[in-house]
One Martini backbone bead per residue (centre of mass of N, CA, C, O) as a GRO file, in nm:
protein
  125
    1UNK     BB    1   0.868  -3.980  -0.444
    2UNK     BB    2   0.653  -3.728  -0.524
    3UNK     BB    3   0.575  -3.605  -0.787
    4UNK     BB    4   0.596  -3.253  -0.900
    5UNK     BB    5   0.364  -3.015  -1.078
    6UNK     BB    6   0.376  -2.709  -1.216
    7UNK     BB    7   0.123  -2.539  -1.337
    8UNK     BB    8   0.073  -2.245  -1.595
    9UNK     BB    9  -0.204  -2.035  -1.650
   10UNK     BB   10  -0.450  -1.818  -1.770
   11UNK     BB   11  -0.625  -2.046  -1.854
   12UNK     BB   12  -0.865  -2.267  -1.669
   13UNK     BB   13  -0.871  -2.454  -1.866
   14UNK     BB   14  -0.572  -2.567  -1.950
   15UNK     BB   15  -0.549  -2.677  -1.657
   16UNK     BB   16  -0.751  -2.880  -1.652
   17UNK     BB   17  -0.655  -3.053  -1.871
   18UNK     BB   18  -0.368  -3.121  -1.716
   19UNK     BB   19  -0.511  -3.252  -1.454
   20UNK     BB   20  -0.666  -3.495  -1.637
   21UNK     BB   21  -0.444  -3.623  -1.774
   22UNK     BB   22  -0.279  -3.690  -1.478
   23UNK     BB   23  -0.485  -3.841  -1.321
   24UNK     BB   24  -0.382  -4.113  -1.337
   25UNK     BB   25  -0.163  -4.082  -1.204
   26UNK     BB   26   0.127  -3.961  -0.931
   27UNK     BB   27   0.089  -3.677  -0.966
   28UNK     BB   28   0.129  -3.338  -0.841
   29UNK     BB   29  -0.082  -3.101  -0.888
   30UNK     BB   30  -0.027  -2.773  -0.953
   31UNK     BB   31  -0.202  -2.420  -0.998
   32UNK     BB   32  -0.206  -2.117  -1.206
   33UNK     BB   33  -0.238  -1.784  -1.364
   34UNK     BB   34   0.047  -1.640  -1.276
   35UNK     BB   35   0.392  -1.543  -1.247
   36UNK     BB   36   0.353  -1.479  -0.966
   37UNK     BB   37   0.231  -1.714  -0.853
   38UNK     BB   38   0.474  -1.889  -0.903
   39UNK     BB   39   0.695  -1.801  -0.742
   40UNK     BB   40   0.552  -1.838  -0.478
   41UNK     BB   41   0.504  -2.124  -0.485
   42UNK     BB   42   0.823  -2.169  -0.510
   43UNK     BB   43   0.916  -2.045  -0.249
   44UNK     BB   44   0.750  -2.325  -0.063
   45UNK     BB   45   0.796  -2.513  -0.321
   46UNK     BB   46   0.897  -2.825  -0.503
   47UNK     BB   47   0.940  -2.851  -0.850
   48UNK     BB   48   1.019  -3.082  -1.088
   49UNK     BB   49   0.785  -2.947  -1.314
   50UNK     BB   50   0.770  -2.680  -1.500
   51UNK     BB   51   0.468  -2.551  -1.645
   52UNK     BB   52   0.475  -2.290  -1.924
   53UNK     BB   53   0.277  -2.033  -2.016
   54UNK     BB   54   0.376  -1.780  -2.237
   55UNK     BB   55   0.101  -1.602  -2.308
   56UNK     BB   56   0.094  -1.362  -2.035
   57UNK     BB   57   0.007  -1.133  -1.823
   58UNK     BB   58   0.258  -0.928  -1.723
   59UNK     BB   59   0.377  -1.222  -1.713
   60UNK     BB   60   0.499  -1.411  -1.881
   61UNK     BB   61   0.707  -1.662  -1.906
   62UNK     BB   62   0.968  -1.603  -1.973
   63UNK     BB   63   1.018  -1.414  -1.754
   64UNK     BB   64   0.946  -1.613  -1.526
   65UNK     BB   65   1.187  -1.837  -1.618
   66UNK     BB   66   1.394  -1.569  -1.535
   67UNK     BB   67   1.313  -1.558  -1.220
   68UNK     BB   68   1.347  -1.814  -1.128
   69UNK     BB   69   1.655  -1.886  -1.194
   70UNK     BB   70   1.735  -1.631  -1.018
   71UNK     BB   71   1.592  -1.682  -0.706
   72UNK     BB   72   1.599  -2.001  -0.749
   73UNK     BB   73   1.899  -2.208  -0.828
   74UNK     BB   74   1.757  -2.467  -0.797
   75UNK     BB   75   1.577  -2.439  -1.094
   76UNK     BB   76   1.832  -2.469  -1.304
   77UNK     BB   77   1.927  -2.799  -1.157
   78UNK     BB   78   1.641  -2.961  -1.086
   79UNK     BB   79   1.445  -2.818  -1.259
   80UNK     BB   80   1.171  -2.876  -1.529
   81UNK     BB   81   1.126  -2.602  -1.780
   82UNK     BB   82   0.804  -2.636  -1.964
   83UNK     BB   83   0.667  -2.485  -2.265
   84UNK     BB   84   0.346  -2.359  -2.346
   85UNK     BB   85   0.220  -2.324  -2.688
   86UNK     BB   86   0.094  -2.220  -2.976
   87UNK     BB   87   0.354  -2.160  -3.072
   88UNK     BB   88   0.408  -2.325  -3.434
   89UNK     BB   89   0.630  -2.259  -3.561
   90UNK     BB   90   0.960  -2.241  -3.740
   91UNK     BB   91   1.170  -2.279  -3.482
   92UNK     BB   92   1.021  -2.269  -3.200
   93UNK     BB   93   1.154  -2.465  -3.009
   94UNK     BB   94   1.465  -2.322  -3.072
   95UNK     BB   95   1.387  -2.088  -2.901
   96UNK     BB   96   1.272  -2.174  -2.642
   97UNK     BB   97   1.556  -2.254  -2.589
   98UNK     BB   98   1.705  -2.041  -2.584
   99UNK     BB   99   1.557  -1.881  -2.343
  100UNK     BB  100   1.556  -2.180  -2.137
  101UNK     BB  101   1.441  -2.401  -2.158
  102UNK     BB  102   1.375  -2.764  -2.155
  103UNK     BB  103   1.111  -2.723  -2.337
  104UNK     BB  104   0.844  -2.811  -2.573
  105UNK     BB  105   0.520  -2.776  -2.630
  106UNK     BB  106   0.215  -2.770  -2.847
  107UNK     BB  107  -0.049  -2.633  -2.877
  108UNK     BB  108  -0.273  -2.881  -2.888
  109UNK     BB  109  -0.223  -3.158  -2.683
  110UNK     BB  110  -0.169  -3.479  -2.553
  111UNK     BB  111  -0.111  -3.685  -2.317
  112UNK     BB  112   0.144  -3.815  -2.415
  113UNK     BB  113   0.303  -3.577  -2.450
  114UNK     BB  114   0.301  -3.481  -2.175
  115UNK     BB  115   0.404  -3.765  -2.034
  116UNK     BB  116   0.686  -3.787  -2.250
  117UNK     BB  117   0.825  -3.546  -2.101
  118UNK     BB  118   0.815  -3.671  -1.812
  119UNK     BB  119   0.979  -3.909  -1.879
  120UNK     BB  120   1.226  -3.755  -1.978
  121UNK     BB  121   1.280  -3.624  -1.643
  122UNK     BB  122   1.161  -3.864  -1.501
  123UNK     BB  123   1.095  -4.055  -1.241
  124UNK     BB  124   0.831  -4.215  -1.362
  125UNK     BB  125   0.520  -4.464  -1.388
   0.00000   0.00000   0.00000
């Protein structure tokens, strides 16, 4: 079956980035830009790994990422929530475990470093 991965920011230009890197692959790349859009396309469609960044206004990621796994407990067990955040402070990837994340990217990432974590959780070729 077709991988599918829900990208979210606020900033559409780092959509397009993963969007970019995503391209040579067979993965079906959807993406938001608030974690409000965030939960509806969760509603409606299933993605195997939500990539989420961290600093959105109104809903964080961190919120989004705990309201998604509120609403709909299929996102607890079967699909991987990797948080994506400028912030790389020293501790800052275990911070983010704690939160309830499944991963961390620390931005700007390159595509080997995204496609490696996807490799790592999912049967992507």
């Amino acid at each position: 079956p077709m991988f599918r991965i829900l990208a979210g920011d606020d900033n559409p230009m780092n959509l397009t980035v993963v969007r970019g890197l995503l391209k040579p692959t067979q993965i079906m790349v959807d993406t938001c830009e608030s974690g409000e859009e965030c939960l509806r396309l969760c509603e409606y469609g299933f993605y195997h790994m939500i990539l989420m960044d961290h600093m959105m206004p109104d809903m964080d990621g961190v919120e989004t990422m705990h309201a998604l796994k509120e609403k709909y407990p299929y996102y607890r067990d079967t699909s991987k929530i990797v948080v994506l955040t400028a912030n790389a402070i020293a501790g800052a990837r275990q911070m983010y475990l704690d939160y309830g994340f499944d991963d961390y990217i620390s931005k700007p990432f390159k595509g080997e470093e995204l496609i490696g974590v996807i490799k790592k959780y999912c049967k992507v070729n």
